[in-house]
Every structure is written in C-alpha cells, then in structure tokens.
PDB file of C-alpha atoms in Angstrom:
ATOM      1  CA  MET A   1       4.441 -17.614 -73.321  1.00  0.00           C
ATOM      2  CA  ILE A   2       2.066 -18.154 -70.674  1.00  0.00           C
ATOM      3  CA  GLY A   3       2.521 -14.474 -69.472  1.00  0.00           C
ATOM      4  CA  PHE A   4       1.208 -13.465 -72.848  1.00  0.00           C
ATOM      5  CA  LEU A   5      -1.565 -15.827 -72.907  1.00  0.00           C
ATOM      6  CA  ARG A   6      -2.569 -14.483 -69.502  1.00  0.00           C
ATOM      7  CA  PHE A   7      -2.266 -10.877 -70.585  1.00  0.00           C
ATOM      8  CA  ALA A   8      -4.345 -11.667 -73.792  1.00  0.00           C
ATOM      9  CA  VAL A   9      -7.133 -13.563 -71.878  1.00  0.00           C
ATOM     10  CA  ILE A  10      -7.613 -10.757 -69.220  1.00  0.00           C
ATOM     11  CA  GLY A  11      -7.022  -7.992 -71.888  1.00  0.00           C
ATOM     12  CA  LEU A  12      -9.651  -9.487 -74.429  1.00  0.00           C
ATOM     13  CA  GLY A  13     -12.046 -10.248 -71.523  1.00  0.00           C
ATOM     14  CA  ALA A  14     -11.987  -6.660 -70.301  1.00  0.00           C
ATOM     15  CA  LEU A  15     -12.514  -5.393 -73.862  1.00  0.00           C
ATOM     16  CA  THR A  16     -15.352  -7.820 -74.342  1.00  0.00           C
ATOM     17  CA  VAL A  17     -17.337  -6.773 -71.321  1.00  0.00           C
ATOM     18  CA  LEU A  18     -16.470  -2.924 -72.334  1.00  0.00           C
ATOM     19  CA  PHE A  19     -17.653  -3.838 -76.065  1.00  0.00           C
ATOM     20  CA  TRP A  20     -21.045  -5.109 -74.720  1.00  0.00           C
ATOM     21  CA  LEU A  21     -21.595  -2.172 -72.378  1.00  0.00           C
ATOM     22  CA  VAL A  22     -20.969   0.352 -75.229  1.00  0.00           C
ATOM     23  CA  ARG A  23     -23.008  -1.806 -77.595  1.00  0.00           C
ATOM     24  CA  ILE A  24     -26.139  -1.686 -75.349  1.00  0.00           C
ATOM     25  CA  TYR A  25     -25.577   1.952 -74.311  1.00  0.00           C
ATOM     26  CA  ALA A  26     -25.478   3.024 -78.048  1.00  0.00           C
ATOM     27  CA  ARG A  27     -28.461   0.893 -78.923  1.00  0.00           C
ATOM     28  CA  SER A  28     -30.273   2.775 -76.000  1.00  0.00           C
ATOM     29  CA  LEU A  29     -29.411   6.150 -77.157  1.00  0.00           C
ATOM     30  CA  ARG A  30     -30.654   5.510 -80.759  1.00  0.00           C
ATOM     31  CA  ARG A  31     -33.955   4.176 -79.404  1.00  0.00           C
ATOM     32  CA  GLU A  32     -34.382   7.138 -77.151  1.00  0.00           C
ATOM     33  CA  ALA A  33     -33.614   9.464 -80.114  1.00  0.00           C
ATOM     34  CA  LEU A  34     -36.263   7.605 -82.332  1.00  0.00           C
ATOM     35  CA  GLU A  35     -38.797   7.979 -79.631  1.00  0.00           C
ATOM     36  CA  GLU A  36     -38.044  11.756 -79.238  1.00  0.00           C
ATOM     37  CA  HIS A  37     -38.173  12.457 -82.814  1.00  0.00           C
ATOM     38  CA  TRP A  38     -41.504  10.600 -83.056  1.00  0.00           C
ATOM     39  CA  ALA A  39     -42.834  12.568 -80.032  1.00  0.00           C
ATOM     40  CA  ARG A  40     -41.692  15.923 -81.577  1.00  0.00           C
ATOM     41  CA  GLU A  41     -42.949  15.221 -85.016  1.00  0.00           C
ATOM     42  CA  SER A  42     -46.308  14.010 -83.713  1.00  0.00           C
ATOM     43  CA  ALA A  43     -46.482  17.069 -81.515  1.00  0.00           C
ATOM     44  CA  ALA A  44     -45.853  19.266 -84.767  1.00  0.00           C
ATOM     45  CA  GLY A  45     -48.929  17.423 -86.536  1.00  0.00           C
ATOM     46  CA  VAL A  46     -46.858  15.097 -88.724  1.00  0.00           C
ATOM     47  CA  ASP A  47     -47.969  11.520 -88.842  1.00  0.00           C
ATOM     48  CA  LEU A  48     -45.208   8.922 -88.767  1.00  0.00           C
ATOM     49  CA  GLY A  49     -47.671   5.867 -87.990  1.00  0.00           C
ATOM     50  CA  PRO A  50     -47.780   4.038 -84.670  1.00  0.00           C
ATOM     51  CA  ARG A  51     -45.153   4.898 -82.230  1.00  0.00           C
ATOM     52  CA  ASP A  52     -43.877   1.329 -81.606  1.00  0.00           C
ATOM     53  CA  ALA A  53     -43.895   0.618 -85.409  1.00  0.00           C
ATOM     54  CA  TYR A  54     -41.842   3.604 -86.013  1.00  0.00           C
ATOM     55  CA  VAL A  55     -39.231   2.840 -83.284  1.00  0.00           C
ATOM     56  CA  GLU A  56     -38.988  -0.741 -84.333  1.00  0.00           C
ATOM     57  CA  ALA A  57     -38.384   0.259 -87.873  1.00  0.00           C
ATOM     58  CA  GLY A  58     -35.767   2.692 -87.024  1.00  0.00           C
ATOM     59  CA  MET A  59     -33.962   0.235 -84.780  1.00  0.00           C
ATOM     60  CA  ASP A  60     -33.900  -2.246 -87.719  1.00  0.00           C
ATOM     61  CA  ASP A  61     -32.230   0.280 -89.674  1.00  0.00           C
ATOM     62  CA  TYR A  62     -29.814   0.703 -86.994  1.00  0.00           C
ATOM     63  CA  GLU A  63     -29.068  -2.826 -86.502  1.00  0.00           C
ATOM     64  CA  HIS A  64     -27.894  -2.950 -90.033  1.00  0.00           C
ATOM     65  CA  GLY A  65     -26.417   0.372 -90.404  1.00  0.00           C
ATOM     66  CA  LEU A  66     -22.626   1.587 -90.321  1.00  0.00           C
ATOM     67  CA  THR A  67     -22.663   3.383 -86.721  1.00  0.00           C
ATOM     68  CA  ARG A  68     -23.431   0.192 -85.045  1.00  0.00           C
ATOM     69  CA  ARG A  69     -20.322  -1.380 -86.695  1.00  0.00           C
ATOM     70  CA  LEU A  70     -18.248   1.470 -85.190  1.00  0.00           C
ATOM     71  CA  VAL A  71     -18.754  -0.125 -81.772  1.00  0.00           C
ATOM     72  CA  TRP A  72     -16.043  -2.689 -83.007  1.00  0.00           C
ATOM     73  CA  LEU A  73     -13.428   0.224 -82.526  1.00  0.00           C
ATOM     74  CA  VAL A  74     -13.560  -0.717 -78.824  1.00  0.00           C
ATOM     75  CA  PHE A  75     -11.787  -3.813 -79.694  1.00  0.00           C
ATOM     76  CA  LEU A  76      -9.605  -2.406 -82.693  1.00  0.00           C
ATOM     77  CA  LEU A  77      -8.408   0.717 -81.025  1.00  0.00           C
ATOM     78  CA  PRO A  78      -6.827  -0.799 -77.819  1.00  0.00           C
ATOM     79  CA  ILE A  79      -5.180  -3.659 -79.821  1.00  0.00           C
ATOM     80  CA  ALA A  80      -3.754  -1.035 -82.439  1.00  0.00           C
ATOM     81  CA  VAL A  81      -2.398   0.869 -79.517  1.00  0.00           C
ATOM     82  CA  PHE A  82      -1.043  -2.321 -77.799  1.00  0.00           C
ATOM     83  CA  ALA A  83       0.820  -3.091 -81.361  1.00  0.00           C
ATOM     84  CA  VAL A  84       2.280   0.376 -81.478  1.00  0.00           C
ATOM     85  CA  VAL A  85       3.400   0.174 -77.897  1.00  0.00           C
ATOM     86  CA  VAL A  86       5.302  -3.084 -78.336  1.00  0.00           C
ATOM     87  CA  PHE A  87       6.890  -1.918 -81.531  1.00  0.00           C
ATOM     88  CA  VAL A  88       8.191   1.420 -80.265  1.00  0.00           C
ATOM     89  CA  MET A  89       9.282  -0.021 -76.859  1.00  0.00           C
ATOM     90  CA  ASN A  90      11.311  -2.789 -78.246  1.00  0.00           C
ATOM     91  CA  TYR A  91      12.364  -1.771 -81.939  1.00  0.00           C
ATOM     92  CA  ARG A  92      13.142   1.906 -81.565  1.00  0.00           C
TER      93      ARG A  92
ATOM     94  CA  MET B   1     -19.444  13.631 -40.653  1.00  0.00           C
ATOM     95  CA  ARG B   2     -17.852  16.238 -42.839  1.00  0.00           C
ATOM     96  CA  TYR B   3     -14.417  15.259 -41.839  1.00  0.00           C
ATOM     97  CA  VAL B   4     -15.010  11.710 -42.364  1.00  0.00           C
ATOM     98  CA  LYS B   5     -16.211  12.581 -45.927  1.00  0.00           C
ATOM     99  CA  TRP B   6     -12.898  14.838 -46.365  1.00  0.00           C
ATOM    100  CA  ALA B   7     -10.787  11.967 -45.234  1.00  0.00           C
ATOM    101  CA  PHE B   8     -12.568   9.427 -47.502  1.00  0.00           C
ATOM    102  CA  TRP B   9     -12.004  11.616 -50.563  1.00  0.00           C
ATOM    103  CA  THR B  10      -8.428  12.504 -49.458  1.00  0.00           C
ATOM    104  CA  VAL B  11      -7.369   8.842 -49.159  1.00  0.00           C
ATOM    105  CA  ILE B  12      -9.178   8.176 -52.629  1.00  0.00           C
ATOM    106  CA  VAL B  13      -7.246  11.049 -54.387  1.00  0.00           C
ATOM    107  CA  LEU B  14      -3.795  10.083 -52.681  1.00  0.00           C
ATOM    108  CA  VAL B  15      -4.239   6.276 -53.821  1.00  0.00           C
ATOM    109  CA  VAL B  16      -5.388   7.048 -57.329  1.00  0.00           C
ATOM    110  CA  GLY B  17      -2.877   9.713 -57.669  1.00  0.00           C
ATOM    111  CA  GLY B  18      -0.049   7.901 -56.338  1.00  0.00           C
ATOM    112  CA  PHE B  19      -0.830   4.948 -58.390  1.00  0.00           C
ATOM    113  CA  LEU B  20      -0.950   7.210 -61.542  1.00  0.00           C
ATOM    114  CA  HIS B  21       2.241   8.809 -60.573  1.00  0.00           C
ATOM    115  CA  TYR B  22       4.059   5.677 -60.036  1.00  0.00           C
ATOM    116  CA  THR B  23       2.628   3.973 -63.176  1.00  0.00           C
ATOM    117  CA  LEU B  24       2.779   6.770 -65.840  1.00  0.00           C
ATOM    118  CA  PRO B  25       5.943   7.582 -67.706  1.00  0.00           C
ATOM    119  CA  GLN B  26       8.107  10.351 -66.689  1.00  0.00           C
ATOM    120  CA  HIS B  27      11.314  12.085 -68.599  1.00  0.00           C
ATOM    121  CA  ASP B  28      14.428  13.136 -66.870  1.00  0.00           C
ATOM    122  CA  ILE B  29      17.278  14.906 -68.746  1.00  0.00           C
ATOM    123  CA  VAL B  30      20.360  13.211 -67.455  1.00  0.00           C
ATOM    124  CA  ARG B  31      24.008  12.493 -68.226  1.00  0.00           C
ATOM    125  CA  VAL B  32      24.729   8.729 -67.905  1.00  0.00           C
ATOM    126  CA  VAL B  33      27.836   8.092 -65.658  1.00  0.00           C
ATOM    127  CA  GLY B  34      27.811   4.452 -65.576  1.00  0.00           C
ATOM    128  CA  THR B  35      25.988   1.121 -65.356  1.00  0.00           C
ATOM    129  CA  TYR B  36      26.318  -1.852 -63.200  1.00  0.00           C
ATOM    130  CA  GLN B  37      24.591  -5.140 -62.169  1.00  0.00           C
ATOM    131  CA  GLU B  38      23.877  -6.367 -58.774  1.00  0.00           C
ATOM    132  CA  ARG B  39      22.276  -9.281 -57.109  1.00  0.00           C
ATOM    133  CA  GLN B  40      19.007  -8.053 -55.264  1.00  0.00           C
ATOM    134  CA  ASP B  41      17.198 -10.043 -52.655  1.00  0.00           C
ATOM    135  CA  LEU B  42      13.423 -10.003 -53.379  1.00  0.00           C
ATOM    136  CA  THR B  43      11.675 -11.665 -50.419  1.00  0.00           C
ATOM    137  CA  ASP B  44      10.184  -8.760 -48.471  1.00  0.00           C
ATOM    138  CA  TRP B  45       7.323  -6.700 -49.223  1.00  0.00           C
ATOM    139  CA  THR B  46       9.434  -4.125 -51.404  1.00  0.00           C
ATOM    140  CA  ARG B  47       9.289  -6.804 -54.076  1.00  0.00           C
ATOM    141  CA  ILE B  48       6.280  -5.222 -55.317  1.00  0.00           C
ATOM    142  CA  PHE B  49       8.564  -2.255 -56.467  1.00  0.00           C
ATOM    143  CA  TRP B  50      10.491  -4.912 -58.764  1.00  0.00           C
ATOM    144  CA  SER B  51       9.617  -6.242 -61.912  1.00  0.00           C
ATOM    145  CA  THR B  52       8.568  -9.947 -62.698  1.00  0.00           C
ATOM    146  CA  PRO B  53      10.236 -10.230 -66.241  1.00  0.00           C
ATOM    147  CA  ASP B  54       9.153 -13.767 -66.787  1.00  0.00           C
ATOM    148  CA  ASP B  55       7.107 -16.425 -65.065  1.00  0.00           C
ATOM    149  CA  GLN B  56      10.145 -18.273 -63.542  1.00  0.00           C
ATOM    150  CA  SER B  57      11.546 -15.114 -61.921  1.00  0.00           C
ATOM    151  CA  GLY B  58       8.191 -14.869 -59.904  1.00  0.00           C
ATOM    152  CA  THR B  59       9.433 -17.589 -57.586  1.00  0.00           C
ATOM    153  CA  LEU B  60      13.201 -16.649 -57.328  1.00  0.00           C
ATOM    154  CA  THR B  61      14.416 -15.294 -53.806  1.00  0.00           C
ATOM    155  CA  ASN B  62      17.109 -13.371 -55.690  1.00  0.00           C
ATOM    156  CA  ARG B  63      18.372 -12.581 -58.895  1.00  0.00           C
ATOM    157  CA  ASP B  64      20.718 -10.083 -60.941  1.00  0.00           C
ATOM    158  CA  VAL B  65      19.345  -6.644 -61.818  1.00  0.00           C
ATOM    159  CA  GLN B  66      20.834  -4.038 -64.157  1.00  0.00           C
ATOM    160  CA  PHE B  67      21.147  -0.282 -63.089  1.00  0.00           C
ATOM    161  CA  ILE B  68      21.894   2.889 -64.894  1.00  0.00           C
ATOM    162  CA  GLN B  69      23.650   5.848 -63.023  1.00  0.00           C
ATOM    163  CA  ALA B  70      22.937   9.293 -63.801  1.00  0.00           C
ATOM    164  CA  ILE B  71      23.337  12.801 -62.985  1.00  0.00           C
ATOM    165  CA  ARG B  72      20.175  14.847 -63.668  1.00  0.00           C
ATOM    166  CA  ALA B  73      20.537  18.442 -65.286  1.00  0.00           C
ATOM    167  CA  ASN B  74      19.910  20.043 -61.973  1.00  0.00           C
ATOM    168  CA  GLY B  75      23.134  18.084 -60.618  1.00  0.00           C
ATOM    169  CA  LYS B  76      21.436  15.635 -58.500  1.00  0.00           C
ATOM    170  CA  PRO B  77      22.187  11.984 -58.972  1.00  0.00           C
ATOM    171  CA  MET B  78      19.606   9.395 -59.944  1.00  0.00           C
ATOM    172  CA  VAL B  79      19.865   5.554 -60.214  1.00  0.00           C
ATOM    173  CA  TYR B  80      17.472   3.680 -62.459  1.00  0.00           C
ATOM    174  CA  ARG B  81      16.952  -0.042 -62.369  1.00  0.00           C
ATOM    175  CA  ASN B  82      16.641  -1.620 -65.911  1.00  0.00           C
ATOM    176  CA  GLU B  83      14.212  -4.606 -65.993  1.00  0.00           C
ATOM    177  CA  ASP B  84      11.865  -6.206 -68.420  1.00  0.00           C
ATOM    178  CA  THR B  85       8.328  -5.609 -67.559  1.00  0.00           C
ATOM    179  CA  GLY B  86       7.191  -8.370 -69.909  1.00  0.00           C
ATOM    180  CA  TRP B  87       3.488  -8.814 -70.348  1.00  0.00           C
ATOM    181  CA  ARG B  88       2.857  -7.983 -66.778  1.00  0.00           C
ATOM    182  CA  TRP B  89       1.927  -4.637 -65.067  1.00  0.00           C
ATOM    183  CA  PRO B  90       2.611  -1.767 -65.867  1.00  0.00           C
ATOM    184  CA  PRO B  91       1.788  -2.439 -69.502  1.00  0.00           C
ATOM    185  CA  TYR B  92       5.160  -1.053 -70.992  1.00  0.00           C
ATOM    186  CA  PHE B  93       5.727  -4.589 -72.910  1.00  0.00           C
ATOM    187  CA  LYS B  94       9.607  -3.955 -72.408  1.00  0.00           C
ATOM    188  CA  PHE B  95      11.809  -6.680 -73.491  1.00  0.00           C
ATOM    189  CA  ASP B  96      14.718  -4.933 -74.628  1.00  0.00           C
ATOM    190  CA  THR B  97      16.529  -4.436 -71.359  1.00  0.00           C
ATOM    191  CA  ALA B  98      19.837  -5.658 -72.828  1.00  0.00           C
ATOM    192  CA  THR B  99      19.672  -3.195 -75.524  1.00  0.00           C
ATOM    193  CA  LEU B 100      18.655  -0.447 -73.285  1.00  0.00           C
ATOM    194  CA  GLN B 101      21.705  -1.172 -71.110  1.00  0.00           C
ATOM    195  CA  THR B 102      24.019  -0.972 -74.355  1.00  0.00           C
ATOM    196  CA  GLN B 103      22.559   2.167 -75.518  1.00  0.00           C
ATOM    197  CA  ALA B 104      23.064   3.616 -71.958  1.00  0.00           C
ATOM    198  CA  ASP B 105      26.645   2.468 -71.915  1.00  0.00           C
ATOM    199  CA  ASP B 106      27.321   4.301 -75.100  1.00  0.00           C
ATOM    200  CA  LEU B 107      25.981   7.606 -73.797  1.00  0.00           C
ATOM    201  CA  ARG B 108      28.311   7.419 -71.074  1.00  0.00           C
ATOM    202  CA  SER B 109      30.011  10.694 -70.526  1.00  0.00           C
ATOM    203  CA  THR B 110      31.807  13.023 -68.095  1.00  0.00           C
ATOM    204  CA  ALA B 111      31.213  16.299 -66.313  1.00  0.00           C
ATOM    205  CA  GLU B 112      33.741  17.970 -68.591  1.00  0.00           C
ATOM    206  CA  ALA B 113      32.262  16.560 -71.800  1.00  0.00           C
ATOM    207  CA  PRO B 114      28.599  16.019 -71.126  1.00  0.00           C
ATOM    208  CA  LYS B 115      26.412  13.924 -73.454  1.00  0.00           C
ATOM    209  CA  TRP B 116      22.678  14.705 -72.545  1.00  0.00           C
ATOM    210  CA  ALA B 117      20.106  12.309 -72.791  1.00  0.00           C
ATOM    211  CA  VAL B 118      16.344  11.930 -71.852  1.00  0.00           C
ATOM    212  CA  VAL B 119      15.471   8.911 -69.760  1.00  0.00           C
ATOM    213  CA  THR B 120      11.973   7.703 -69.763  1.00  0.00           C
ATOM    214  CA  HIS B 121      10.978   5.976 -66.681  1.00  0.00           C
ATOM    215  CA  TYR B 122       8.122   5.018 -64.354  1.00  0.00           C
ATOM    216  CA  GLY B 123       8.372   4.386 -60.654  1.00  0.00           C
ATOM    217  CA  TRP B 124       9.844   5.994 -57.488  1.00  0.00           C
ATOM    218  CA  ARG B 125      13.293   6.347 -56.098  1.00  0.00           C
ATOM    219  CA  ASN B 126      13.278   6.079 -52.240  1.00  0.00           C
ATOM    220  CA  GLN B 127      16.767   5.463 -50.513  1.00  0.00           C
ATOM    221  CA  PHE B 128      15.007   3.989 -47.256  1.00  0.00           C
ATOM    222  CA  LEU B 129      13.146   1.444 -49.228  1.00  0.00           C
ATOM    223  CA  SER B 130      15.947   0.737 -51.722  1.00  0.00           C
ATOM    224  CA  ILE B 131      13.722   1.263 -54.501  1.00  0.00           C
ATOM    225  CA  PHE B 132      14.422   2.511 -57.960  1.00  0.00           C
ATOM    226  CA  PRO B 133      12.709   3.776 -60.959  1.00  0.00           C
ATOM    227  CA  ASN B 134      12.712   1.457 -64.076  1.00  0.00           C
ATOM    228  CA  ALA B 135      13.995   3.065 -67.081  1.00  0.00           C
ATOM    229  CA  VAL B 136      12.091   2.269 -70.263  1.00  0.00           C
ATOM    230  CA  GLY B 137      13.876   4.215 -72.904  1.00  0.00           C
ATOM    231  CA  ILE B 138      16.789   6.590 -73.607  1.00  0.00           C
ATOM    232  CA  ARG B 139      17.508   8.805 -76.402  1.00  0.00           C
ATOM    233  CA  PRO B 140      20.356  11.597 -76.873  1.00  0.00           C
ATOM    234  CA  VAL B 141      19.077  15.217 -76.781  1.00  0.00           C
ATOM    235  CA  ALA B 142      20.903  18.541 -77.764  1.00  0.00           C
ATOM    236  CA  GLY B 143      21.240  20.079 -74.199  1.00  0.00           C
ATOM    237  CA  PRO B 144      20.165  19.960 -70.627  1.00  0.00           C
ATOM    238  CA  ASP B 145      17.308  22.552 -71.430  1.00  0.00           C
ATOM    239  CA  VAL B 146      15.383  20.927 -74.082  1.00  0.00           C
ATOM    240  CA  ARG B 147      11.528  21.119 -73.543  1.00  0.00           C
ATOM    241  CA  ILE B 148       9.732  17.742 -73.594  1.00  0.00           C
ATOM    242  CA  ILE B 149       5.975  17.430 -74.149  1.00  0.00           C
ATOM    243  CA  PRO B 150       4.642  14.575 -72.201  1.00  0.00           C
ATOM    244  CA  TRP B 151       2.374  13.361 -75.255  1.00  0.00           C
ATOM    245  CA  VAL B 152       1.764   9.853 -73.829  1.00  0.00           C
ATOM    246  CA  ASN B 153       0.587  11.044 -70.495  1.00  0.00           C
ATOM    247  CA  ILE B 154      -1.737  13.647 -72.317  1.00  0.00           C
ATOM    248  CA  VAL B 155      -3.173  10.853 -74.388  1.00  0.00           C
ATOM    249  CA  ILE B 156      -3.494   8.363 -71.610  1.00  0.00           C
ATOM    250  CA  LEU B 157      -5.134  10.960 -68.999  1.00  0.00           C
ATOM    251  CA  GLY B 158      -7.425  12.218 -71.697  1.00  0.00           C
ATOM    252  CA  GLY B 159      -8.271   8.523 -72.555  1.00  0.00           C
ATOM    253  CA  LEU B 160      -8.955   7.903 -68.900  1.00  0.00           C
ATOM    254  CA  LEU B 161     -11.182  11.051 -68.561  1.00  0.00           C
ATOM    255  CA  VAL B 162     -13.295   9.916 -71.586  1.00  0.00           C
ATOM    256  CA  LEU B 163     -13.566   6.487 -70.141  1.00  0.00           C
ATOM    257  CA  ILE B 164     -14.772   7.882 -66.855  1.00  0.00           C
ATOM    258  CA  LEU B 165     -17.320  10.224 -68.421  1.00  0.00           C
ATOM    259  CA  LEU B 166     -18.431   7.372 -70.800  1.00  0.00           C
ATOM    260  CA  ILE B 167     -19.053   5.018 -67.792  1.00  0.00           C
ATOM    261  CA  ARG B 168     -20.959   7.767 -66.113  1.00  0.00           C
ATOM    262  CA  ALA B 169     -23.136   8.619 -69.235  1.00  0.00           C
ATOM    263  CA  MET B 170     -23.951   4.827 -69.670  1.00  0.00           C
ATOM    264  CA  TRP B 171     -24.952   4.605 -65.716  1.00  0.00           C
ATOM    265  CA  ARG B 172     -27.106   7.777 -66.245  1.00  0.00           C
ATOM    266  CA  GLN B 173     -28.784   6.097 -69.359  1.00  0.00           C
ATOM    267  CA  PHE B 174     -29.386   2.881 -67.654  1.00  0.00           C
ATOM    268  CA  ARG B 175     -30.802   4.638 -64.733  1.00  0.00           C
ATOM    269  CA  GLU B 176     -33.125   6.644 -66.919  1.00  0.00           C
ATOM    270  CA  ARG B 177     -34.202   4.075 -69.335  1.00  0.00           C
ATOM    271  CA  THR B 178     -34.295   0.784 -67.036  1.00  0.00           C
ATOM    272  CA  ILE B 179     -34.332   1.495 -63.267  1.00  0.00           C
ATOM    273  CA  GLU B 180     -36.797   4.383 -63.239  1.00  0.00           C
ATOM    274  CA  PRO B 181     -39.512   2.821 -65.348  1.00  0.00           C
ATOM    275  CA  LEU B 182     -39.063  -0.111 -63.067  1.00  0.00           C
ATOM    276  CA  ILE B 183     -39.623   2.033 -59.975  1.00  0.00           C
ATOM    277  CA  ASP B 184     -42.520   3.778 -61.500  1.00  0.00           C
ATOM    278  CA  GLU B 185     -44.143   0.481 -62.643  1.00  0.00           C
ATOM    279  CA  ALA B 186     -43.497  -0.464 -58.986  1.00  0.00           C
ATOM    280  CA  ALA B 187     -45.001   2.716 -57.647  1.00  0.00           C
ATOM    281  CA  ASP B 188     -48.115   2.309 -59.846  1.00  0.00           C
ATOM    282  CA  LYS B 189     -48.584  -1.140 -58.614  1.00  0.00           C
ATOM    283  CA  TRP B 190     -48.362  -0.034 -54.953  1.00  0.00           C
ATOM    284  CA  ASP B 191     -50.739   2.712 -55.477  1.00  0.00           C
ATOM    285  CA  GLU B 192     -53.237   0.099 -57.137  1.00  0.00           C
ATOM    286  CA  LEU B 193     -52.733  -2.162 -54.274  1.00  0.00           C
ATOM    287  CA  GLY B 194     -53.388   0.726 -51.773  1.00  0.00           C
ATOM    288  CA  ASP B 195     -56.641   1.495 -53.731  1.00  0.00           C
ATOM    289  CA  ARG B 196     -57.748  -1.994 -53.477  1.00  0.00           C
ATOM    290  CA  ALA B 197     -56.858  -2.281 -49.830  1.00  0.00           C
ATOM    291  CA  GLU B 198     -58.903   0.765 -49.148  1.00  0.00           C
ATOM    292  CA  ALA B 199     -61.775  -0.448 -51.011  1.00  0.00           C
ATOM    293  CA  MET B 200     -61.572  -3.835 -49.096  1.00  0.00           C
ATOM    294  CA  ASP B 201     -61.415  -1.805 -45.917  1.00  0.00           C
ATOM    295  CA  GLY B 202     -64.493   0.162 -46.840  1.00  0.00           C
ATOM    296  CA  LYS B 203     -66.114  -3.030 -47.673  1.00  0.00           C
ATOM    297  CA  ALA B 204     -65.030  -4.571 -44.520  1.00  0.00           C
ATOM    298  CA  ARG B 205     -65.979  -1.656 -42.445  1.00  0.00           C
ATOM    299  CA  GLY B 206     -69.541  -1.443 -44.195  1.00  0.00           C
ATOM    300  CA  PHE B 207     -69.907  -5.356 -43.189  1.00  0.00           C
ATOM    301  CA  TRP B 208     -68.828  -4.622 -39.651  1.00  0.00           C
ATOM    302  CA  ALA B 209     -71.046  -1.688 -39.351  1.00  0.00           C
ATOM    303  CA  ARG B 210     -73.884  -3.727 -40.837  1.00  0.00           C
ATOM    304  CA  LEU B 211     -73.134  -6.658 -38.257  1.00  0.00           C
ATOM    305  CA  VAL B 212     -72.486  -4.362 -35.221  1.00  0.00           C
ATOM    306  CA  GLY B 213     -75.300  -2.424 -36.126  1.00  0.00           C
ATOM    307  CA  ARG B 214     -77.574  -5.282 -36.347  1.00  0.00           C
ATOM    308  CA  GLY B 215     -76.225  -6.490 -33.043  1.00  0.00           C
ATOM    309  CA  ARG B 216     -77.000  -3.098 -31.416  1.00  0.00           C
ATOM    310  CA  LYS B 217     -80.472  -3.074 -32.769  1.00  0.00           C
TER     311      LYS B 217
END
C-alpha cells in the first residue's frame, strides 16, 4: 500500500510538472501565432485594430476554447496506459 | 579535446542504451524444462539486479526466489527469475508471480515432444554475477519460428522520441520568447548606458579642457 502511494505521488508529481510545461508552451505557441497573423494581415493592408488588443482577444478565446483542454491528455493518457498495463500484466 | 567529446558521448550512449536494453521487454521463444525455487542472499551490490516485491523485502538479507528453466529455440539454455516488480522500477506492475510459475509448469515439455512458448522478460543473464532476467509473461506459440513484432518497444521508444522532441521544442520556444527578449533589453540598456557615459565623458572632458585651458592661460 505504501508502495502504491509512493508510486502515485511520484508519478502524479512528474505528470503535474509536465502538464504545466506543456500548458505554458501551448499558450506561448498560440500567442506567437496570433502575433504573426496580425503582422501578416497588417502588412497586407487589413486592419485588425491595435496589436495588443487583437492578441489579448485571441488569447481570451484560447483560454476558453477546446484546444487548451486537450492539454489534460498529459494526465489522462499516462493514467490510461498505466491501467491497461496493470490489467494486461496481471489478468491475462 | 575531440577525444574527450567522443568519450563523453560514448559513455552517454552506453549508459542510456544499456539502461533501455535492461529495462525494455524482450521476447524469447523457449521450451520450458523446469521450475525451481532457491534461497538467494541479497546483501552485496548485485542486489540492484533483484526485485523488491514489497516494502518488507527491502530489508531482508535473503529470501526465496522462483526460477524458470528453459531451452531457447537455438538450443541454448536460459534461466529466468520470476519475481514481482510491484509498484517499483521497472514499471511492469507485476504481481502474478505465482500464476506465471503455474503457467510455466503447465508448459513444461521434453525435447522429443516440445511445446514452444514465448517468454516476455526484461533484464540480463550473467553467469559471473549470478543475475537472471525477470520473466514477466509466458504464452504458448505454434512453433520455434514464429515472428514476434515488439509493439510495446516500438510504442515506448516512439513515445520517448516524441517526449525528447517536445522538450527540445519547449526549450527553443522559451529561449526565443523569454530569454532572447531579455538579452535584447539588457543590450539596449547597456547601449543606453554607454551613450550616457560617452555624453558624460564629453561633458567632463569639456569641463577639464575649460579648467586646464583656463589654468594655462
């Protein structure tokens, strides 16, 4: 039992670190894409309004969108793999 | 210097490669010829090649370990240990040692009437260190020539590659978006300081010139 707790704490700790890293990374990619889109459209003569306001509005959409929730797969996939491994190893 | 670099990378590759080779599952096609159980002393450094099935076994100086004796398809003998890995490393989460031993006993056969089986295992056999690979699964197969595709290894190594590339991409993004702007900012500040220092220098020189000039007059 202690063994399982130790495994769970270490495993969830590592996943939490990875989760935050991926979350920050994904957000950064989105912001960069918004900035580049604004620059490209502005260069082509399209008026998207002030740069900062455009980027912040885009980030606001992102924070409430579906793609951001996909980052939770960082937790879900390894836990699913763990469950499958335990089942296959001991019950088949 | 070049040799130092080579030596460094050789050591890295050997350590990482050896670690993966020890830990990842491998398949042997074998004929089980027997099983036995033997008391093992676990106090010297080769302890790292044995499992710790549960917390109390971590402090034992010796305990019984089950073994599976087999002849491989190429005719060479192989002995596997059969131990729980529990919740510890490597993460096989194996708790069915007794069941596996029963299955191995059931597949026992002779050279005249062989029953072939695939043993999934990790670890190394070394006669000098008396270490044994740990069997984690066994299943009967049609014959000694069946082809086994190591899906688990493909998935794990693929996943590892994805993880390394992800971390590299994250680092590059961090450098491009966070570190480099900071350096640019610092460089700008430095330039500004330099300009100001030059201006001050000019002023000071003017002042000095005026002073000295006056003095000379």
